[in-house]
PDB file of C-alpha atoms in Angstrom:
ATOM      1  CA  UNK A   1     -51.050  44.670   0.273  1.00 53.00           C
ATOM      2  CA  UNK A   2     -53.623  42.188   1.502  1.00 59.00           C
ATOM      3  CA  UNK A   3     -56.601  42.747   3.764  1.00 56.00           C
ATOM      4  CA  UNK A   4     -57.326  39.186   4.969  1.00 60.00           C
ATOM      5  CA  UNK A   5     -59.277  40.321   8.018  1.00 71.00           C
ATOM      6  CA  UNK A   6     -61.925  42.084   5.933  1.00 81.00           C
ATOM      7  CA  UNK A   7     -64.722  40.211   4.175  1.00 89.00           C
ATOM      8  CA  UNK A   8     -65.556  40.948   0.558  1.00 86.00           C
ATOM      9  CA  UNK A   9     -68.775  42.735   1.535  1.00 88.00           C
ATOM     10  CA  UNK A  10     -66.947  44.902   4.082  1.00 90.00           C
ATOM     11  CA  UNK A  11     -64.350  45.759   1.433  1.00 90.00           C
ATOM     12  CA  UNK A  12     -67.088  46.715  -1.045  1.00 89.00           C
ATOM     13  CA  UNK A  13     -68.739  48.932   1.535  1.00 88.00           C
ATOM     14  CA  UNK A  14     -65.519  50.712   2.404  1.00 89.00           C
ATOM     15  CA  UNK A  15     -64.285  51.057  -1.174  1.00 92.00           C
ATOM     16  CA  UNK A  16     -67.305  52.951  -2.513  1.00 90.00           C
ATOM     17  CA  UNK A  17     -66.359  56.255  -0.868  1.00 92.00           C
ATOM     18  CA  UNK A  18     -62.703  55.758  -1.839  1.00 94.00           C
ATOM     19  CA  UNK A  19     -63.657  55.339  -5.499  1.00 95.00           C
ATOM     20  CA  UNK A  20     -65.882  58.424  -5.264  1.00 94.00           C
ATOM     21  CA  UNK A  21     -62.979  60.400  -3.793  1.00 95.00           C
ATOM     22  CA  UNK A  22     -60.672  59.171  -6.573  1.00 97.00           C
ATOM     23  CA  UNK A  23     -63.122  60.367  -9.235  1.00 97.00           C
ATOM     24  CA  UNK A  24     -63.709  63.738  -7.525  1.00 96.00           C
ATOM     25  CA  UNK A  25     -59.951  64.222  -7.136  1.00 96.00           C
ATOM     26  CA  UNK A  26     -59.414  63.437 -10.821  1.00 96.00           C
ATOM     27  CA  UNK A  27     -62.130  65.911 -11.794  1.00 96.00           C
ATOM     28  CA  UNK A  28     -60.653  68.590  -9.536  1.00 95.00           C
ATOM     29  CA  UNK A  29     -57.270  68.021 -11.173  1.00 95.00           C
ATOM     30  CA  UNK A  30     -58.960  68.838 -14.481  1.00 93.00           C
ATOM     31  CA  UNK A  31     -60.324  72.078 -13.036  1.00 93.00           C
ATOM     32  CA  UNK A  32     -63.806  70.612 -12.560  1.00 93.00           C
ATOM     33  CA  UNK A  33     -64.232  71.638  -8.958  1.00 89.00           C
ATOM     34  CA  UNK A  34     -67.161  72.391  -6.615  1.00 93.00           C
ATOM     35  CA  UNK A  35     -68.526  68.881  -7.050  1.00 95.00           C
ATOM     36  CA  UNK A  36     -69.745  66.588  -4.309  1.00 94.00           C
ATOM     37  CA  UNK A  37     -70.788  62.948  -4.395  1.00 93.00           C
ATOM     38  CA  UNK A  38     -74.423  63.972  -3.898  1.00 92.00           C
ATOM     39  CA  UNK A  39     -74.324  65.990  -7.138  1.00 95.00           C
ATOM     40  CA  UNK A  40     -73.687  62.768  -9.040  1.00 94.00           C
ATOM     41  CA  UNK A  41     -77.137  61.443  -8.206  1.00 94.00           C
ATOM     42  CA  UNK A  42     -78.708  64.506  -9.837  1.00 96.00           C
ATOM     43  CA  UNK A  43     -76.308  64.504 -12.785  1.00 96.00           C
ATOM     44  CA  UNK A  44     -77.139  60.841 -13.529  1.00 94.00           C
ATOM     45  CA  UNK A  45     -80.757  61.829 -14.075  1.00 95.00           C
ATOM     46  CA  UNK A  46     -79.753  64.544 -16.567  1.00 96.00           C
ATOM     47  CA  UNK A  47     -77.535  62.478 -18.856  1.00 95.00           C
ATOM     48  CA  UNK A  48     -80.406  61.492 -21.158  1.00 92.00           C
ATOM     49  CA  UNK A  49     -81.869  64.990 -21.315  1.00 94.00           C
ATOM     50  CA  UNK A  50     -83.634  67.730 -19.364  1.00 96.00           C
ATOM     51  CA  UNK A  51     -85.710  66.802 -16.330  1.00 95.00           C
ATOM     52  CA  UNK A  52     -87.879  68.699 -13.885  1.00 95.00           C
ATOM     53  CA  UNK A  53     -86.824  69.102 -10.273  1.00 95.00           C
ATOM     54  CA  UNK A  54     -89.996  67.284  -9.204  1.00 94.00           C
ATOM     55  CA  UNK A  55     -89.201  64.297 -11.424  1.00 94.00           C
ATOM     56  CA  UNK A  56     -85.636  64.126 -10.098  1.00 95.00           C
ATOM     57  CA  UNK A  57     -86.820  64.381  -6.494  1.00 94.00           C
ATOM     58  CA  UNK A  58     -89.354  61.611  -7.041  1.00 93.00           C
ATOM     59  CA  UNK A  59     -86.775  59.266  -8.529  1.00 91.00           C
ATOM     60  CA  UNK A  60     -84.260  60.000  -5.787  1.00 92.00           C
ATOM     61  CA  UNK A  61     -86.828  59.715  -3.014  1.00 90.00           C
ATOM     62  CA  UNK A  62     -85.839  63.086  -1.578  1.00 91.00           C
ATOM     63  CA  UNK A  63     -87.524  66.472  -1.273  1.00 93.00           C
ATOM     64  CA  UNK A  64     -87.789  68.981  -4.094  1.00 94.00           C
ATOM     65  CA  UNK A  65     -86.063  71.433  -1.762  1.00 95.00           C
ATOM     66  CA  UNK A  66     -83.012  69.135  -1.509  1.00 94.00           C
ATOM     67  CA  UNK A  67     -82.882  68.702  -5.287  1.00 95.00           C
ATOM     68  CA  UNK A  68     -83.325  72.458  -5.799  1.00 96.00           C
ATOM     69  CA  UNK A  69     -80.353  73.099  -3.546  1.00 96.00           C
ATOM     70  CA  UNK A  70     -78.123  70.683  -5.487  1.00 96.00           C
ATOM     71  CA  UNK A  71     -79.378  72.018  -8.817  1.00 97.00           C
ATOM     72  CA  UNK A  72     -78.667  75.575  -7.669  1.00 97.00           C
ATOM     73  CA  UNK A  73     -75.105  74.588  -6.834  1.00 97.00           C
ATOM     74  CA  UNK A  74     -74.666  72.857 -10.194  1.00 98.00           C
ATOM     75  CA  UNK A  75     -76.104  75.859 -12.061  1.00 98.00           C
ATOM     76  CA  UNK A  76     -73.909  78.333 -10.157  1.00 97.00           C
ATOM     77  CA  UNK A  77     -70.826  76.242 -10.964  1.00 97.00           C
ATOM     78  CA  UNK A  78     -71.773  75.971 -14.657  1.00 97.00           C
ATOM     79  CA  UNK A  79     -72.518  72.227 -14.778  1.00 97.00           C
ATOM     80  CA  UNK A  80     -76.277  72.587 -15.325  1.00 98.00           C
ATOM     81  CA  UNK A  81     -78.784  75.105 -16.671  1.00 98.00           C
ATOM     82  CA  UNK A  82     -82.443  75.856 -16.033  1.00 96.00           C
ATOM     83  CA  UNK A  83     -85.018  76.519 -18.742  1.00 95.00           C
ATOM     84  CA  UNK A  84     -88.788  76.662 -19.119  1.00 91.00           C
ATOM     85  CA  UNK A  85     -90.581  73.506 -20.162  1.00 86.00           C
ATOM     86  CA  UNK A  86     -91.936  74.146 -23.699  1.00 88.00           C
ATOM     87  CA  UNK A  87     -94.999  72.013 -22.890  1.00 86.00           C
ATOM     88  CA  UNK A  88     -95.741  73.804 -19.611  1.00 86.00           C
ATOM     89  CA  UNK A  89     -94.160  77.209 -19.020  1.00 80.00           C
ATOM     90  CA  UNK A  90     -94.736  76.914 -15.269  1.00 84.00           C
ATOM     91  CA  UNK A  91     -92.307  73.982 -15.024  1.00 88.00           C
ATOM     92  CA  UNK A  92     -88.567  74.494 -14.964  1.00 91.00           C
ATOM     93  CA  UNK A  93     -86.304  71.932 -16.589  1.00 96.00           C
ATOM     94  CA  UNK A  94     -82.733  71.172 -15.592  1.00 98.00           C
ATOM     95  CA  UNK A  95     -80.182  70.114 -18.194  1.00 97.00           C
ATOM     96  CA  UNK A  96     -76.458  69.530 -18.333  1.00 98.00           C
ATOM     97  CA  UNK A  97     -74.301  72.219 -19.911  1.00 98.00           C
ATOM     98  CA  UNK A  98     -71.251  71.450 -22.035  1.00 97.00           C
ATOM     99  CA  UNK A  99     -69.220  71.620 -18.817  1.00 96.00           C
ATOM    100  CA  UNK A 100     -71.606  69.127 -17.235  1.00 97.00           C
ATOM    101  CA  UNK A 101     -71.245  66.709 -20.160  1.00 97.00           C
ATOM    102  CA  UNK A 102     -67.461  67.126 -20.028  1.00 96.00           C
ATOM    103  CA  UNK A 103     -67.582  66.239 -16.352  1.00 96.00           C
ATOM    104  CA  UNK A 104     -69.571  63.070 -17.051  1.00 97.00           C
ATOM    105  CA  UNK A 105     -67.040  62.066 -19.733  1.00 97.00           C
ATOM    106  CA  UNK A 106     -64.088  62.766 -17.435  1.00 97.00           C
ATOM    107  CA  UNK A 107     -65.672  60.810 -14.551  1.00 97.00           C
ATOM    108  CA  UNK A 108     -66.227  57.849 -16.874  1.00 96.00           C
ATOM    109  CA  UNK A 109     -62.632  58.104 -18.082  1.00 97.00           C
ATOM    110  CA  UNK A 110     -61.351  58.167 -14.491  1.00 97.00           C
ATOM    111  CA  UNK A 111     -63.304  55.006 -13.657  1.00 96.00           C
ATOM    112  CA  UNK A 112     -62.126  53.358 -16.869  1.00 97.00           C
ATOM    113  CA  UNK A 113     -58.523  54.246 -16.040  1.00 97.00           C
ATOM    114  CA  UNK A 114     -58.889  52.734 -12.585  1.00 97.00           C
ATOM    115  CA  UNK A 115     -60.393  49.584 -14.104  1.00 96.00           C
ATOM    116  CA  UNK A 116     -57.483  49.273 -16.562  1.00 97.00           C
ATOM    117  CA  UNK A 117     -54.959  49.719 -13.747  1.00 96.00           C
ATOM    118  CA  UNK A 118     -56.715  47.039 -11.710  1.00 96.00           C
ATOM    119  CA  UNK A 119     -56.712  44.704 -14.700  1.00 96.00           C
ATOM    120  CA  UNK A 120     -52.948  45.128 -15.061  1.00 97.00           C
ATOM    121  CA  UNK A 121     -52.510  44.517 -11.346  1.00 96.00           C
ATOM    122  CA  UNK A 122     -54.659  41.403 -10.866  1.00 96.00           C
ATOM    123  CA  UNK A 123     -55.234  40.187 -14.426  1.00 97.00           C
ATOM    124  CA  UNK A 124     -58.289  40.256 -16.629  1.00 95.00           C
ATOM    125  CA  UNK A 125     -59.652  36.939 -15.354  1.00 97.00           C
ATOM    126  CA  UNK A 126     -59.572  37.971 -11.690  1.00 96.00           C
ATOM    127  CA  UNK A 127     -61.080  41.349 -12.530  1.00 95.00           C
ATOM    128  CA  UNK A 128     -63.891  39.642 -14.449  1.00 96.00           C
ATOM    129  CA  UNK A 129     -64.510  37.291 -11.509  1.00 96.00           C
ATOM    130  CA  UNK A 130     -64.645  40.232  -9.091  1.00 93.00           C
ATOM    131  CA  UNK A 131     -67.147  41.909 -11.410  1.00 93.00           C
ATOM    132  CA  UNK A 132     -69.362  38.829 -11.404  1.00 94.00           C
ATOM    133  CA  UNK A 133     -69.214  38.641  -7.612  1.00 94.00           C
ATOM    134  CA  UNK A 134     -70.056  42.360  -7.306  1.00 92.00           C
ATOM    135  CA  UNK A 135     -72.976  41.811  -9.703  1.00 93.00           C
ATOM    136  CA  UNK A 136     -74.166  38.927  -7.526  1.00 94.00           C
ATOM    137  CA  UNK A 137     -74.061  41.231  -4.487  1.00 93.00           C
ATOM    138  CA  UNK A 138     -76.188  43.746  -6.432  1.00 92.00           C
ATOM    139  CA  UNK A 139     -78.684  40.997  -7.311  1.00 94.00           C
ATOM    140  CA  UNK A 140     -78.778  39.803  -3.696  1.00 94.00           C
ATOM    141  CA  UNK A 141     -79.481  43.333  -2.440  1.00 92.00           C
ATOM    142  CA  UNK A 142     -82.126  43.947  -5.112  1.00 92.00           C
ATOM    143  CA  UNK A 143     -80.323  46.863  -6.755  1.00 91.00           C
ATOM    144  CA  UNK A 144     -79.097  45.230  -9.977  1.00 93.00           C
ATOM    145  CA  UNK A 145     -81.783  46.876 -12.134  1.00 91.00           C
ATOM    146  CA  UNK A 146     -81.061  50.249 -10.519  1.00 88.00           C
ATOM    147  CA  UNK A 147     -77.380  49.825 -11.373  1.00 88.00           C
ATOM    148  CA  UNK A 148     -78.141  48.773 -14.955  1.00 86.00           C
ATOM    149  CA  UNK A 149     -80.388  51.814 -15.440  1.00 83.00           C
ATOM    150  CA  UNK A 150     -78.077  54.143 -13.476  1.00 80.00           C
ATOM    151  CA  UNK A 151     -80.965  55.008 -11.189  1.00 80.00           C
ATOM    152  CA  UNK A 152     -79.403  54.264  -7.822  1.00 84.00           C
ATOM    153  CA  UNK A 153     -80.818  56.312  -4.970  1.00 83.00           C
ATOM    154  CA  UNK A 154     -78.516  58.103  -2.558  1.00 83.00           C
ATOM    155  CA  UNK A 155     -77.916  56.602   0.889  1.00 81.00           C
ATOM    156  CA  UNK A 156     -80.592  57.644   3.376  1.00 72.00           C
ATOM    157  CA  UNK A 157     -78.239  59.940   5.289  1.00 62.00           C
ATOM    158  CA  UNK A 158     -77.510  61.844   2.057  1.00 51.00           C
ATOM    159  CA  UNK A 159     -81.236  62.133   1.364  1.00 48.00           C
ATOM    160  CA  UNK A 160     -82.007  64.229   4.390  1.00 45.00           C
TER     161      UNK A 160
END
């Protein structure tokens, strides 16, 4: 099915939420429920190890209260855990649990599966070209480094 009336940039904008929904649906099918897109922004900051709520909030450009709420939801659902910072007992650190790491692996697998399916559908060359164009869009918008370092901030409306 073709969408000739939509520009590439419009398609990119509209596809982001659809890809997010695909990943969340895949995770839910694996019994990894209770997750929302906004949780992913917190989880990304925990992949390399424990972080404080203040550090996460600073990187995301949102309040500590907003991060605390998301962290509380992730802890309650078993995706994250809180502990005391060994260097400063007053600080609390957030880390991924085994369930959290499993979720990251499953989300990556879901995206990889979608990429493989797209490659079979349009061919490796067209998929590579689309990737280069998407990378050029990221460069144009000044977010290429954020993408490379997996430090993308949430949309402003999600930050509130």
